[in-house]
PDB file of C-alpha atoms in Angstrom:
ATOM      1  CA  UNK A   1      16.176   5.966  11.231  1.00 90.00           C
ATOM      2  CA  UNK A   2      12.490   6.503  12.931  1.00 92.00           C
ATOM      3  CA  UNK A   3      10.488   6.986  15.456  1.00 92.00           C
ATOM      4  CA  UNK A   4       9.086   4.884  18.381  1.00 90.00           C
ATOM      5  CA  UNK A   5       5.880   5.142  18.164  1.00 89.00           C
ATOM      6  CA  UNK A   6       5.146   5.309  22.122  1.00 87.00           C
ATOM      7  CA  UNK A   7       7.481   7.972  23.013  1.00 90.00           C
ATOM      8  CA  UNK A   8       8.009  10.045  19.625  1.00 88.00           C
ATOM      9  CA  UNK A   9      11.529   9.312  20.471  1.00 92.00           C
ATOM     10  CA  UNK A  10      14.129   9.300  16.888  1.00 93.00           C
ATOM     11  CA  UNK A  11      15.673   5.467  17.086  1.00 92.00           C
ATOM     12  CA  UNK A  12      17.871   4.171  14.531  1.00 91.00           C
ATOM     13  CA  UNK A  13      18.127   0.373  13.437  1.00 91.00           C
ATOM     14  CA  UNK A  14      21.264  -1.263  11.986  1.00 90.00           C
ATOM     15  CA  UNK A  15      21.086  -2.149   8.253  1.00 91.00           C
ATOM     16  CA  UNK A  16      21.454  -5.928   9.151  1.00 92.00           C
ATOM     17  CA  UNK A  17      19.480  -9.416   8.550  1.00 93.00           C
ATOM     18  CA  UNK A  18      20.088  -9.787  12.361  1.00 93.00           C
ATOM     19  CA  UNK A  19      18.737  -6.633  13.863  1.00 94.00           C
ATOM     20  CA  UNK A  20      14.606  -5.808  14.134  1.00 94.00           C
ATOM     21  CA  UNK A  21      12.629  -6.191  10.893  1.00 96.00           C
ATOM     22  CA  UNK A  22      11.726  -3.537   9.465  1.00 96.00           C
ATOM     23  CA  UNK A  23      10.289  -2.140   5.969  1.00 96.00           C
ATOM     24  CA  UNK A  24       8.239   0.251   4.303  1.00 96.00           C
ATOM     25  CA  UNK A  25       5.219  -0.201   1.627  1.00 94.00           C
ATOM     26  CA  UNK A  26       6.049   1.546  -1.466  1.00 92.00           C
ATOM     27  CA  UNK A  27       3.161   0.395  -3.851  1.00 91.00           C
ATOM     28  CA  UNK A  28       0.468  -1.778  -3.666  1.00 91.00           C
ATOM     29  CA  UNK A  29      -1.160  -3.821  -7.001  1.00 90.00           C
ATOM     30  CA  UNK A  30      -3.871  -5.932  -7.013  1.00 85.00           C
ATOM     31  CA  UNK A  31      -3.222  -9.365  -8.223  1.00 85.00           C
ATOM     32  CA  UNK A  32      -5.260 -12.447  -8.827  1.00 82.00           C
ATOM     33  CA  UNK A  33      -4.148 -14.026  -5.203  1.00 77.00           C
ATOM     34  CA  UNK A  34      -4.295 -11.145  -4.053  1.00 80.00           C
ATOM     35  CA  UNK A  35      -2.914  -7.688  -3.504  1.00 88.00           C
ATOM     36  CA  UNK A  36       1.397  -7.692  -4.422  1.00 92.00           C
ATOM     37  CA  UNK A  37       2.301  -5.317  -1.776  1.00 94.00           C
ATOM     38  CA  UNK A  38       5.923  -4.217  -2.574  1.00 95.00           C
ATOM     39  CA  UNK A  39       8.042  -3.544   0.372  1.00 96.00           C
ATOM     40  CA  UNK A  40      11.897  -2.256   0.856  1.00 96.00           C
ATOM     41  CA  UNK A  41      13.522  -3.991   3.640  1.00 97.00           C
ATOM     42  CA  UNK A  42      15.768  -1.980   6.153  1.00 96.00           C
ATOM     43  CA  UNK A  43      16.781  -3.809   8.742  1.00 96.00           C
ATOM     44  CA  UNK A  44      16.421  -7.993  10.118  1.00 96.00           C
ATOM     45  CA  UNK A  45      14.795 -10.642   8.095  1.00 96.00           C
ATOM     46  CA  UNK A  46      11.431 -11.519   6.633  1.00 96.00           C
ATOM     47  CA  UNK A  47      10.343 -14.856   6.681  1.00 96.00           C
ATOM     48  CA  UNK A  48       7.205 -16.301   4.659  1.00 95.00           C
ATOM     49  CA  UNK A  49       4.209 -17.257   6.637  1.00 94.00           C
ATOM     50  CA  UNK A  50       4.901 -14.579   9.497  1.00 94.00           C
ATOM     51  CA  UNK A  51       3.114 -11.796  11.357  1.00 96.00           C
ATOM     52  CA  UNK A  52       4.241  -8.645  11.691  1.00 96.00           C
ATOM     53  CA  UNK A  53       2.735  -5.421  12.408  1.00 96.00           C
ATOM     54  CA  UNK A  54       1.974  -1.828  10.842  1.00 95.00           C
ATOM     55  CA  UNK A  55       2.477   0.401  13.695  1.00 95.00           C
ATOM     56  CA  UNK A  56       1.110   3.385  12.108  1.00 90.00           C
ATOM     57  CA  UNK A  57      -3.085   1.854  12.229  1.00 91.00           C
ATOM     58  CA  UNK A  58      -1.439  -1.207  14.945  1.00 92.00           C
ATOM     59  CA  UNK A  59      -2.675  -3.391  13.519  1.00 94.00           C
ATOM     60  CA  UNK A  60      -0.787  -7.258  12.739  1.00 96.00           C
ATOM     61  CA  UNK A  61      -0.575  -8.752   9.178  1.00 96.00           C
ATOM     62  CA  UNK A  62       0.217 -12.354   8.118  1.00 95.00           C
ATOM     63  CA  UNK A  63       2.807 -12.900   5.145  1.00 95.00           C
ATOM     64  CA  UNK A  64       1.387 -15.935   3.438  1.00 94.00           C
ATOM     65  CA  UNK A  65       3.978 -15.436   0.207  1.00 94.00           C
ATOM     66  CA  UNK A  66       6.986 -13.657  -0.720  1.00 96.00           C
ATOM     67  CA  UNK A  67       8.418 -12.824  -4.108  1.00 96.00           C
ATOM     68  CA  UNK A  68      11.288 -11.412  -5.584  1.00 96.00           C
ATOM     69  CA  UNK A  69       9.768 -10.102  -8.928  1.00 94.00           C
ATOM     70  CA  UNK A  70      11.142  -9.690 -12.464  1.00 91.00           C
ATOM     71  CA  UNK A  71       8.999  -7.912 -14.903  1.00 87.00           C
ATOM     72  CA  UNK A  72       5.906  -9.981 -14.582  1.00 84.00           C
ATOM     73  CA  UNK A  73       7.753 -12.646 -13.791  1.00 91.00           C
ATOM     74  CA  UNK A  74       7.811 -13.741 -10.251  1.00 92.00           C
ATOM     75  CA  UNK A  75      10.186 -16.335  -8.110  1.00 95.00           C
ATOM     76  CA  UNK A  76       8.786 -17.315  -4.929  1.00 95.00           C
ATOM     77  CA  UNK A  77      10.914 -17.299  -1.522  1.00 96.00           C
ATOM     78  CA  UNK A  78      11.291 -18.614   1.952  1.00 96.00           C
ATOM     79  CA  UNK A  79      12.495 -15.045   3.604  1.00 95.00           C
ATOM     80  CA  UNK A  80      14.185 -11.896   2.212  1.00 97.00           C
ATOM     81  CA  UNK A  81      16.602  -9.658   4.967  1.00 96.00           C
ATOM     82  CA  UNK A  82      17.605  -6.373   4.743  1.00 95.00           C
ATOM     83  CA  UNK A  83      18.527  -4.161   1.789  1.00 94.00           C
ATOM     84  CA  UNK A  84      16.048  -6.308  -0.415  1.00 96.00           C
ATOM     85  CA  UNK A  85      13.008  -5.420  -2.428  1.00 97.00           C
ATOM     86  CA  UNK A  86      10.299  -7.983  -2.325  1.00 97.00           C
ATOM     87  CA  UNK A  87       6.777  -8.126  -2.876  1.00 96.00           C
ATOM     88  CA  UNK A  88       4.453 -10.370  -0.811  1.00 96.00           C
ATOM     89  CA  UNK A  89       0.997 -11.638  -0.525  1.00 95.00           C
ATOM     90  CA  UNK A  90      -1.127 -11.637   2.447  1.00 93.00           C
ATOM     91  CA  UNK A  91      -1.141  -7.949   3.547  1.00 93.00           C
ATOM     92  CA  UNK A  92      -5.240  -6.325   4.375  1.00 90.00           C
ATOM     93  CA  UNK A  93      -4.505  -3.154   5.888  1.00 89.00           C
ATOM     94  CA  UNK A  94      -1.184  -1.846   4.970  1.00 90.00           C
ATOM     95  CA  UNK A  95      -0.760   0.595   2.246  1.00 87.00           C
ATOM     96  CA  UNK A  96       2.066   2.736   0.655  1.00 88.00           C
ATOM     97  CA  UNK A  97       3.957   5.094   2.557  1.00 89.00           C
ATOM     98  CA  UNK A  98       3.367   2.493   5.643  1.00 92.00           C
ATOM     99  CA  UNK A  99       5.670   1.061   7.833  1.00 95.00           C
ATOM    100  CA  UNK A 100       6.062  -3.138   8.477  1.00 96.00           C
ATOM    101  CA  UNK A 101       8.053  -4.134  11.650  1.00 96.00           C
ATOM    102  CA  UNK A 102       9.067  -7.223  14.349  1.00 94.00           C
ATOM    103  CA  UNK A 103       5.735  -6.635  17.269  1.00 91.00           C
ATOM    104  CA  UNK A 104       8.728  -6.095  20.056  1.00 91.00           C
ATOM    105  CA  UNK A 105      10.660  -3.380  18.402  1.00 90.00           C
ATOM    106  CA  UNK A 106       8.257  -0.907  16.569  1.00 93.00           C
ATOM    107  CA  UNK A 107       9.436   1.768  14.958  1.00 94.00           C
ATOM    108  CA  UNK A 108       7.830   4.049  12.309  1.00 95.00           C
ATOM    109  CA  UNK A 109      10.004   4.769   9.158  1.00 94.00           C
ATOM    110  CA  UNK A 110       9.808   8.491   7.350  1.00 89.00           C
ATOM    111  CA  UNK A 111       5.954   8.604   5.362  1.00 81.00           C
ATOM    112  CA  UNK A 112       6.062   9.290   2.037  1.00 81.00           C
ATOM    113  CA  UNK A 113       4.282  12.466   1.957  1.00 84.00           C
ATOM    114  CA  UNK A 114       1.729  12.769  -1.181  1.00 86.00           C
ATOM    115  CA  UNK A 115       0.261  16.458  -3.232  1.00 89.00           C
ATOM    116  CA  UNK A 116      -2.997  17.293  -2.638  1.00 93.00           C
ATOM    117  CA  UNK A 117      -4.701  16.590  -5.819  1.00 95.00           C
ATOM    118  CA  UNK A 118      -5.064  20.094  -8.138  1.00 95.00           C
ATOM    119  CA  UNK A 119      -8.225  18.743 -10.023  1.00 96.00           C
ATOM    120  CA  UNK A 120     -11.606  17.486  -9.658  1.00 95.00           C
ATOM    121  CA  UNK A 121     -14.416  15.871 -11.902  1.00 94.00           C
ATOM    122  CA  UNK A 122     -17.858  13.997 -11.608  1.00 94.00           C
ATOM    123  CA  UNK A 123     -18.254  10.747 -12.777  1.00 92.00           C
ATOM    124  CA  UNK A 124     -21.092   8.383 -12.709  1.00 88.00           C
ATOM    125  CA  UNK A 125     -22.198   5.039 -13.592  1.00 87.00           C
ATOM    126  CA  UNK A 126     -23.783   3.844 -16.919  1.00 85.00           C
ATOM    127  CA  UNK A 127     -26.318   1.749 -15.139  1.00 86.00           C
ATOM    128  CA  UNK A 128     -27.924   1.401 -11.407  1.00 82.00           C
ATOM    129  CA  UNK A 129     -26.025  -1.827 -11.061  1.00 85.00           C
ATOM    130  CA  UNK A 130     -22.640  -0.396 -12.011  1.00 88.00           C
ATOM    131  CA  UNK A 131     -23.158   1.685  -9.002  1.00 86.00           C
ATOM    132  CA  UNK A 132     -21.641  -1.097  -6.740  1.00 86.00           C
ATOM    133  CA  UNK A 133     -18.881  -1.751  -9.129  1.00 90.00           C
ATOM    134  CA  UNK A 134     -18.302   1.868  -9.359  1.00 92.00           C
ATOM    135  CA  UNK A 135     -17.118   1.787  -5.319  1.00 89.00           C
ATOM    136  CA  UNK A 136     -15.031  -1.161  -5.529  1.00 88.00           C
ATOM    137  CA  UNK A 137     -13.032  -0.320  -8.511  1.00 91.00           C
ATOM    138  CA  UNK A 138     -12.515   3.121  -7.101  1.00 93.00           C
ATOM    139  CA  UNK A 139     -11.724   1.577  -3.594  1.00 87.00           C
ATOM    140  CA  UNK A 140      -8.954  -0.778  -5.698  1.00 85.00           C
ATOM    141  CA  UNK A 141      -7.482   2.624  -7.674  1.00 90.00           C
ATOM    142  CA  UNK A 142      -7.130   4.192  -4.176  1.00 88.00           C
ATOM    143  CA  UNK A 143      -5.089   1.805  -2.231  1.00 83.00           C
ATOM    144  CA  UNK A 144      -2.519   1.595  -5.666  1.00 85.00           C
ATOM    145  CA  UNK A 145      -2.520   5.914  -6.158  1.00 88.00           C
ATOM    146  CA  UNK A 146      -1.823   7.639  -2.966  1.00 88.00           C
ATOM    147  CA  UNK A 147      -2.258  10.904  -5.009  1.00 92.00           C
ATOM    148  CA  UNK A 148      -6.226  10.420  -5.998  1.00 95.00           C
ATOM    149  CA  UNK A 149      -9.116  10.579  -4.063  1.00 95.00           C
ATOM    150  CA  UNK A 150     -12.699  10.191  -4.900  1.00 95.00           C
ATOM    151  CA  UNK A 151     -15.565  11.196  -2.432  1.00 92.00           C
ATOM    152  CA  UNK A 152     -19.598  11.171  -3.080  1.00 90.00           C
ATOM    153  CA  UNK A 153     -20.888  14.235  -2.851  1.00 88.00           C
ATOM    154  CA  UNK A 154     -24.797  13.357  -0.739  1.00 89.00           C
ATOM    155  CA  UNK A 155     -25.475  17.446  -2.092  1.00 90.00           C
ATOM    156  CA  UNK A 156     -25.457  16.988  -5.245  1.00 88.00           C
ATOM    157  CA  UNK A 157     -25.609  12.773  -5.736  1.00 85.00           C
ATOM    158  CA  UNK A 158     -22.569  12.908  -7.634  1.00 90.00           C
ATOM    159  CA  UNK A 159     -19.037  10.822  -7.236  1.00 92.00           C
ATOM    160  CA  UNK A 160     -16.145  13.417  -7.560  1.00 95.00           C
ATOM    161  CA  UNK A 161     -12.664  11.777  -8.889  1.00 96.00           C
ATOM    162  CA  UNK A 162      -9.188  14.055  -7.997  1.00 97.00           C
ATOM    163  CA  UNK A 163      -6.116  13.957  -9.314  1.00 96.00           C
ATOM    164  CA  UNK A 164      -2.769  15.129 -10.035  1.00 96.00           C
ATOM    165  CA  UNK A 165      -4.150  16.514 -13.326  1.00 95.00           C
ATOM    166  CA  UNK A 166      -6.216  15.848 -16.615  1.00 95.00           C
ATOM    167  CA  UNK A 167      -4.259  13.260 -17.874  1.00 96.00           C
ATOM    168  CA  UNK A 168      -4.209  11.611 -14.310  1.00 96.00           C
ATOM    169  CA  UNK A 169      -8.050  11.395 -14.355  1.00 95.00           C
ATOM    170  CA  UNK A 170      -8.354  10.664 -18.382  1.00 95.00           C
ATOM    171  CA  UNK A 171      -6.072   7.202 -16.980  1.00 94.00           C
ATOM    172  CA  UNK A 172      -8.261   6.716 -14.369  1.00 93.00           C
ATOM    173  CA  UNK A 173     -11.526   7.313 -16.608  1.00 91.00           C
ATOM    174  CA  UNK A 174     -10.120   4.204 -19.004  1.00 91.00           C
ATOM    175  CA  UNK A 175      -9.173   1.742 -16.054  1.00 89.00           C
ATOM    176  CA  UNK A 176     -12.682   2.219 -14.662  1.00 88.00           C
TER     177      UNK A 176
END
């Protein structure tokens, strides 16, 4: 069940490999080819080297690799089709909680709806230079934790971290 996104309208899709594709992004992990964005099929079939489209920003995406993953372990396929859990290769602009679907028949699954983070700290760099690396590694941590956020603050000149809690930002502190 959804929505359409022109009309607001609820539609529901048959859990079948021959109705519309559809899936939604549930986590997103950067990878050395890469971002592994992990989707849950719902409905049609997903084949490797097409486009589909995120109607929530409408925007089109290419799948240039799919996987069916086992621990680390990964076996490469030619298409998946509803009820499966894959992760694929090739996505820019989708992230979790987003829906994936056929161009014709969009439809917008239920978001995932994320907390507000309850805490907040200031970080900053060691060095001028890390400065730069600072905003890409907390660009990377953002797309894979829908729960934390991280703003500068032009005020004060300081880059404030959020989170879910102390232990939350204490993770994030080591993977920066």
């Amino acid at each position: 069940k959804g929505i359409d996104p022109k009309t607001d309208e609820a539609i529901e899709l048959p859990n079948s490999p021959d109705a519309p594709f559809s899936a939604l992004v549930f986590k997103v992990v950067p990878d050395s080819h890469g971002d592994l964005t992990y989707i849950r099929i719902y409905s049609g079939t997903l084949k490797k080297g097409s486009r589909i489209l995120n109607p929530g920003n409408d925007r089109k995406e290419n799948v240039s690799r799919i996987y069916e993953m086992h621990a680390k372990d990964r076996e490469s396929l030619e298409e998946v089709s509803a009820g499966h859990i894959a992760a694929v290769i090739g996505l820019k602009n989708s992230f979790t909680g987003d829906t994936l679907c056929d161009a014709t028949d969009k439809i917008i699954l239920e978001k995932m709806e994320f907390p507000e983070p309850v805490i907040s700290m200031s970080i900053e760099p060691n060095t001028a230079e890390d400065k730069k690396k600072l905003g890409e590694a907390l660009t990377t941590i953002r797309r894979e934790d829908p729960s934390f956020k991280s703003n500068y603050n032009d005020e004060t000149g300081e880059t404030i971290i959020a989170g879910m809690g102390e232990l939350h930002l204490e993770i994030i502190k080591n993977k920066l």
